[in-house]
Amino acid sequence: MEKLTNIGYVREIMERHGFSFSKRLGQNFIVNPSVCPRIAEMGGAGKGMGIIEIGTGVGVLTAELAERAEKVVAIEIDERLLPVLDETLSDFDNIKIINADVMKTDLKQVIEDNFRGLETAVCANLPYYITSPIIMKLLEERLPVKSITVMVQKEAAQRLCAAPGTRECGAVSFAVRYYSEPRVLFGVSRGSFMPSPDVDSCVIRMDILKEPPVKVKDEGFFFRLVRGAFTQRRKTLSNSLSSVLGIPKDRVREALSEADISPTARPEAVTMEQMAIISDRLKDTI
Ligand code: SAM
């Protein structure tokens, strides 16, 4: 779909439809012709696949996905883009556009209604203002998808793909590793977008796990604990957990010791397995 990476063509079609970029909706469209084919291929678009895309823009990635996959369902919040897409994607009969906010969309239902008999994956260049909430929604809803391939800001990619127990990790890294095996696929420079954002980007893929890497007694409590551990990164783990969860410090210290963690450890020093042990021990006390 070279045309949709041609800046002159994209400007002309936008002008004709009276469309202007919305910063609020994170509208930075890809104009580097090498990026979308790579996302589509590495994201698993192919025969027998149904692909969910989030945020179409003028359809540059949508078209690459539709060329390879059996069917594409794309969710786009900005209704001003609908007449543009009617024109840019008119060559395809395997694309369905849903004009909706992805955060308010029942994605399980979308998959059930559209992808019967197909394997499913998510591919998207995400709007940066809402990256983490979208990724958390995709993971926590346990959608029947094989993988989630998304372009995000470079710093967000590092945090999302960081292994628990390493300096870069945060609460979101635990969530990502609980549900998937993440990897950074490739970097994309800011000049690959129109308009150009202030930061570079990365494409990451999360391959969904069949089973979480740890078994915990109470998943809800486990994630409360993880969020609590990282709310004040500078505090020691025992102080954060005791104040956020309202559990006496000596009980927290006992649980840390059972997981072989020093009482002065910081949250980023804790592995997934250790967090699971702390969660199960503390759960027993409340
Ligand atoms: N896929 C296109 C590309 O790569 O050029 C556009 C990507 S642009 C970074 C993000 C797109 O997501 C925009 O089209 C924007 O309107 C859309 N968007 C923003 N918030 C959304 C939401 N909550 N639900 C669905 N789409 C959204």
Coordinates of C-alpha atoms and ligand atoms in Angstrom, one line a residue:
M1 CA 0.0 0.0 0.0
E2 CA 2.7 2.4 -1.0
K3 CA 0.1 5.2 -1.8
L4 CA -0.8 5.4 1.9
T5 CA 2.8 6.1 2.8
N6 CA 3.0 8.9 0.2
I7 CA 2.8 12.1 2.2
G8 CA 1.5 14.1 -0.8
Y9 CA -1.3 11.6 -1.4
V10 CA -2.2 11.4 2.3
R11 CA -2.3 15.2 2.6
E12 CA -4.4 15.5 -0.5
I13 CA -7.0 12.9 0.7
M14 CA -7.1 14.5 4.1
E15 CA -7.7 18.0 2.7
R16 CA -10.4 16.7 0.4
H17 CA -12.2 15.2 3.4
G18 CA -11.6 18.2 5.6
F19 CA -9.6 16.0 8.1
S20 CA -7.0 17.4 10.5
F21 CA -4.9 15.5 13.0
S22 CA -6.2 15.2 16.5
K23 CA -3.3 15.3 19.1
R24 CA -5.8 14.3 21.8
L25 CA -6.5 11.0 20.0
G26 CA -2.8 10.3 19.5
Q27 CA -3.0 10.6 15.7
N28 CA 0.5 10.0 14.3
F29 CA 0.2 8.1 11.1
I30 CA 3.0 5.9 9.6
V31 CA 4.5 7.2 6.4
N32 CA 7.6 5.0 6.3
P33 CA 6.8 2.3 3.7
S34 CA 8.9 -0.4 5.3
V35 CA 7.2 -0.3 8.7
C36 CA 3.7 -1.7 8.1
P37 CA 4.7 -4.7 6.0
R38 CA 7.0 -5.8 8.9
I39 CA 4.4 -5.3 11.6
A40 CA 1.9 -7.4 9.5
E41 CA 4.3 -10.2 8.8
M42 CA 5.9 -10.4 12.3
G43 CA 2.4 -9.9 13.8
G44 CA 1.3 -13.2 12.2
A45 CA -1.1 -11.8 9.5
G46 CA -1.5 -14.7 7.1
K47 CA -3.8 -17.4 5.8
G48 CA -6.4 -18.7 8.3
M49 CA -5.8 -15.6 10.6
G50 CA -8.3 -13.1 11.8
I51 CA -6.7 -9.8 12.8
I52 CA -8.0 -7.1 15.2
E53 CA -6.5 -3.7 14.6
I54 CA -6.9 -0.8 17.0
G55 CA -6.9 2.7 15.4
T56 CA -6.8 2.7 11.6
G57 CA -5.7 6.3 10.8
V58 CA -6.0 6.4 7.1
G59 CA -5.7 2.6 6.8
V60 CA -2.0 2.2 6.1
L61 CA -1.5 -0.8 8.4
T62 CA -5.1 -2.0 7.9
A63 CA -4.3 -2.5 4.2
E64 CA -1.1 -4.5 4.8
L65 CA -3.0 -6.7 7.3
A66 CA -5.9 -7.3 4.8
E67 CA -3.5 -8.3 2.0
R68 CA -2.2 -11.1 4.1
A69 CA -4.9 -12.2 6.6
E70 CA -8.3 -13.8 6.0
K71 CA -10.2 -11.0 7.7
V72 CA -9.4 -7.8 9.5
V73 CA -11.7 -6.1 12.0
A74 CA -10.5 -2.6 12.9
I75 CA -11.7 -0.4 15.7
E76 CA -11.4 3.3 15.2
I77 CA -12.8 5.9 17.5
D78 CA -12.7 8.9 15.1
E79 CA -15.8 9.0 12.9
R80 CA -14.2 11.7 10.7
L81 CA -11.9 8.9 9.4
L82 CA -14.8 6.7 8.1
P83 CA -15.3 8.5 4.7
V84 CA -11.5 8.5 4.3
L85 CA -11.3 4.8 4.9
D86 CA -14.2 4.1 2.5
E87 CA -11.9 5.6 -0.2
T88 CA -8.5 4.3 0.9
L89 CA -9.6 0.7 1.6
S90 CA -12.1 0.4 -1.3
D91 CA -10.1 -2.4 -2.9
F92 CA -10.6 -4.8 0.0
D93 CA -13.7 -6.9 0.8
N94 CA -12.2 -8.5 4.0
I95 CA -12.1 -5.5 6.2
K96 CA -14.8 -4.5 8.7
I97 CA -14.4 -1.1 10.5
I98 CA -16.1 -0.6 13.9
N99 CA -16.5 3.0 14.8
A100 CA -16.0 2.8 18.6
D101 CA -13.8 3.4 21.6
V102 CA -11.7 0.2 22.0
M103 CA -11.9 0.6 25.8
K104 CA -15.7 0.3 25.6
T105 CA -15.7 -2.5 23.1
D106 CA -16.5 -6.1 24.0
L107 CA -13.6 -7.7 22.1
K108 CA -14.5 -11.3 23.0
Q109 CA -17.8 -10.7 21.3
V110 CA -16.1 -9.1 18.3
I111 CA -13.9 -12.2 17.9
E112 CA -16.9 -14.6 18.3
D113 CA -19.0 -12.6 15.8
N114 CA -16.2 -12.2 13.1
F115 CA -13.5 -14.9 13.4
R116 CA -15.3 -18.2 13.7
G117 CA -12.9 -20.9 12.6
L118 CA -9.9 -18.6 12.4
E119 CA -7.0 -18.1 14.7
T120 CA -6.8 -14.5 16.0
A121 CA -4.1 -12.0 16.7
V122 CA -4.0 -8.3 17.5
C123 CA -1.8 -5.9 15.5
A124 CA -1.8 -2.1 16.0
N125 CA 0.1 1.1 16.1
L126 CA -1.4 2.2 19.4
P127 CA -2.5 5.8 20.3
Y128 CA 0.2 6.7 22.9
Y129 CA -2.0 8.5 25.4
I130 CA -3.7 5.2 26.3
T131 CA -1.1 2.5 25.6
S132 CA -1.0 0.8 29.0
P133 CA -4.8 0.7 29.6
I134 CA -5.3 -0.9 26.1
I135 CA -2.6 -3.5 26.7
M136 CA -4.0 -4.3 30.2
K137 CA -7.5 -4.7 28.7
L138 CA -6.2 -7.0 26.0
L139 CA -4.3 -9.2 28.5
E140 CA -6.7 -9.2 31.4
E141 CA -9.8 -10.1 29.4
R142 CA -7.9 -13.3 28.4
L143 CA -9.0 -12.9 24.8
P144 CA -8.6 -16.1 22.7
V145 CA -5.7 -14.5 20.7
K146 CA -2.3 -16.0 19.7
S147 CA -0.3 -12.8 20.0
I148 CA -0.6 -9.1 20.4
T149 CA 1.8 -7.0 18.3
V150 CA 1.9 -3.3 19.0
M151 CA 3.9 -0.2 18.3
V152 CA 4.5 1.9 21.4
Q153 CA 6.9 4.6 22.6
K154 CA 10.4 3.2 23.1
E155 CA 10.4 3.8 26.8
A156 CA 7.1 2.1 27.2
A157 CA 8.4 -0.9 25.2
Q158 CA 11.3 -1.3 27.6
R159 CA 9.1 -1.3 30.6
L160 CA 6.5 -3.6 29.0
C161 CA 9.2 -6.1 28.1
A162 CA 11.3 -5.8 31.2
A163 CA 11.7 -9.1 33.2
P164 CA 10.5 -8.9 36.8
G165 CA 13.6 -8.7 39.1
T166 CA 15.4 -6.2 36.8
R167 CA 15.9 -2.4 37.2
E168 CA 13.5 -1.4 34.3
C169 CA 10.6 -3.4 35.6
G170 CA 7.3 -2.0 36.9
A171 CA 3.9 -3.2 37.8
V172 CA 2.9 -3.5 34.1
S173 CA 6.0 -5.7 33.4
F174 CA 4.6 -8.3 35.9
A175 CA 1.2 -8.2 34.2
V176 CA 2.7 -8.6 30.8
R177 CA 4.9 -11.6 31.9
Y178 CA 1.9 -13.2 33.7
Y179 CA -0.1 -13.5 30.5
S180 CA 2.6 -13.5 27.8
E181 CA 6.1 -13.9 26.6
P182 CA 7.0 -10.4 25.3
R183 CA 9.8 -9.4 23.0
V184 CA 11.0 -6.2 21.3
L185 CA 10.8 -6.8 17.5
F186 CA 12.3 -3.6 16.0
G187 CA 12.7 0.1 16.6
V188 CA 11.0 2.9 14.5
S189 CA 12.4 6.4 14.3
R190 CA 10.1 9.4 15.0
G191 CA 10.6 10.5 11.4
S192 CA 8.6 7.5 10.2
F193 CA 5.3 9.3 11.3
M194 CA 3.2 12.2 10.2
P195 CA 3.1 14.4 12.2
S196 CA 6.4 13.4 13.8
P197 CA 6.1 12.7 17.6
D198 CA 8.8 13.8 20.1
V199 CA 10.0 10.3 20.8
D200 CA 11.1 7.2 18.9
S201 CA 9.0 4.0 19.0
C202 CA 9.4 0.2 19.1
V203 CA 7.2 -2.6 17.9
I204 CA 6.8 -5.4 20.5
R205 CA 5.0 -8.7 20.3
M206 CA 3.5 -10.5 23.3
D207 CA 2.9 -14.2 22.6
I208 CA 0.1 -15.3 24.8
L209 CA 0.8 -18.1 27.3
K210 CA -1.5 -21.0 27.8
E211 CA -0.8 -21.0 31.5
P212 CA 0.6 -18.2 33.8
P213 CA 4.2 -18.8 34.8
V214 CA 3.2 -19.0 38.5
K215 CA 0.1 -20.3 40.3
V216 CA -1.3 -18.0 42.9
K217 CA -4.2 -18.6 45.3
D218 CA -5.9 -15.3 44.5
E219 CA -5.1 -13.5 41.2
G220 CA -6.9 -10.3 42.2
F221 CA -4.9 -10.1 45.4
F222 CA -1.6 -10.9 43.5
F223 CA -2.2 -7.9 41.2
R224 CA -3.2 -5.6 44.1
L225 CA 0.1 -6.6 45.8
V226 CA 2.1 -5.9 42.6
R227 CA 0.5 -2.5 42.1
G228 CA 1.0 -1.7 45.8
A229 CA 4.7 -2.7 45.6
F230 CA 5.4 -0.3 42.8
T231 CA 3.3 2.7 43.9
Q232 CA 6.3 4.2 45.7
R233 CA 9.3 2.8 44.0
R234 CA 11.7 4.6 46.4
K235 CA 10.2 3.0 49.5
T236 CA 11.3 -0.5 50.6
L237 CA 9.0 -3.3 49.7
S238 CA 8.0 -3.9 53.3
N239 CA 7.1 -0.3 53.9
S240 CA 5.0 0.0 50.6
L241 CA 3.2 -3.2 51.1
S242 CA 2.4 -2.6 54.7
S243 CA 1.0 0.9 54.1
V244 CA -0.8 0.1 50.8
L245 CA -2.4 -3.2 52.0
G246 CA -2.8 -2.2 55.7
I247 CA -0.9 -5.2 56.9
P248 CA 1.4 -5.0 60.0
K249 CA 5.1 -4.6 59.0
D250 CA 6.2 -7.7 60.9
R251 CA 3.8 -9.9 58.9
V252 CA 5.0 -8.4 55.7
R253 CA 8.7 -9.0 56.8
E254 CA 7.8 -12.6 57.6
A255 CA 6.3 -13.1 54.2
L256 CA 9.4 -11.5 52.5
S257 CA 11.7 -13.8 54.5
E258 CA 9.8 -16.9 53.4
A259 CA 10.4 -15.7 49.8
D260 CA 14.0 -15.2 50.6
I261 CA 13.9 -11.4 50.2
S262 CA 15.7 -8.9 52.4
P263 CA 13.4 -6.5 54.4
T264 CA 15.1 -3.5 52.8
A265 CA 14.7 -4.8 49.2
R266 CA 13.1 -2.5 46.6
P267 CA 10.2 -3.9 44.4
E268 CA 12.4 -4.1 41.2
A269 CA 14.5 -6.7 43.0
V270 CA 11.7 -9.2 43.3
T271 CA 11.1 -12.0 40.7
M272 CA 7.7 -13.3 39.6
E273 CA 8.1 -16.5 41.7
Q274 CA 9.0 -14.5 44.8
M275 CA 6.0 -12.1 44.3
A276 CA 3.8 -15.2 44.1
I277 CA 5.1 -16.6 47.4
I278 CA 4.6 -13.2 49.1
S279 CA 1.1 -13.0 47.7
D280 CA 0.1 -16.4 48.9
R281 CA 1.6 -15.9 52.4
L282 CA 0.0 -12.5 52.9
K283 CA -3.3 -13.7 51.5
D284 CA -3.4 -16.3 54.3
T285 CA -3.1 -13.6 56.9
I286 CA -6.0 -11.4 55.9
Ligands
SAM1 N1 -2.8 2.7 12.3 C1 -2.6 4.1 11.9 C2 -1.1 4.2 11.4 O1 -0.3 3.4 11.9 O2 -0.8 5.2 10.7 C3 -3.0 5.1 12.9 C4 -2.2 5.0 14.3 S1 -2.5 6.3 15.3 C5 -1.0 6.2 16.3 C6 -3.7 5.8 16.5 C7 -5.1 5.7 15.9 O3 -5.9 5.2 17.0 C8 -5.8 6.9 15.4 O4 -6.4 6.7 14.2 C9 -6.8 7.3 16.5 O5 -7.9 8.0 16.0 C10 -7.2 6.0 17.0 N2 -7.7 5.9 18.4 C11 -7.3 6.8 19.4 N3 -8.0 6.4 20.6 C12 -8.7 5.4 20.3 C13 -9.6 4.6 21.1 N4 -9.9 4.8 22.4 N5 -10.3 3.5 20.4 C14 -10.1 3.3 19.1 N6 -9.2 4.0 18.3 C15 -8.6 5.0 18.9

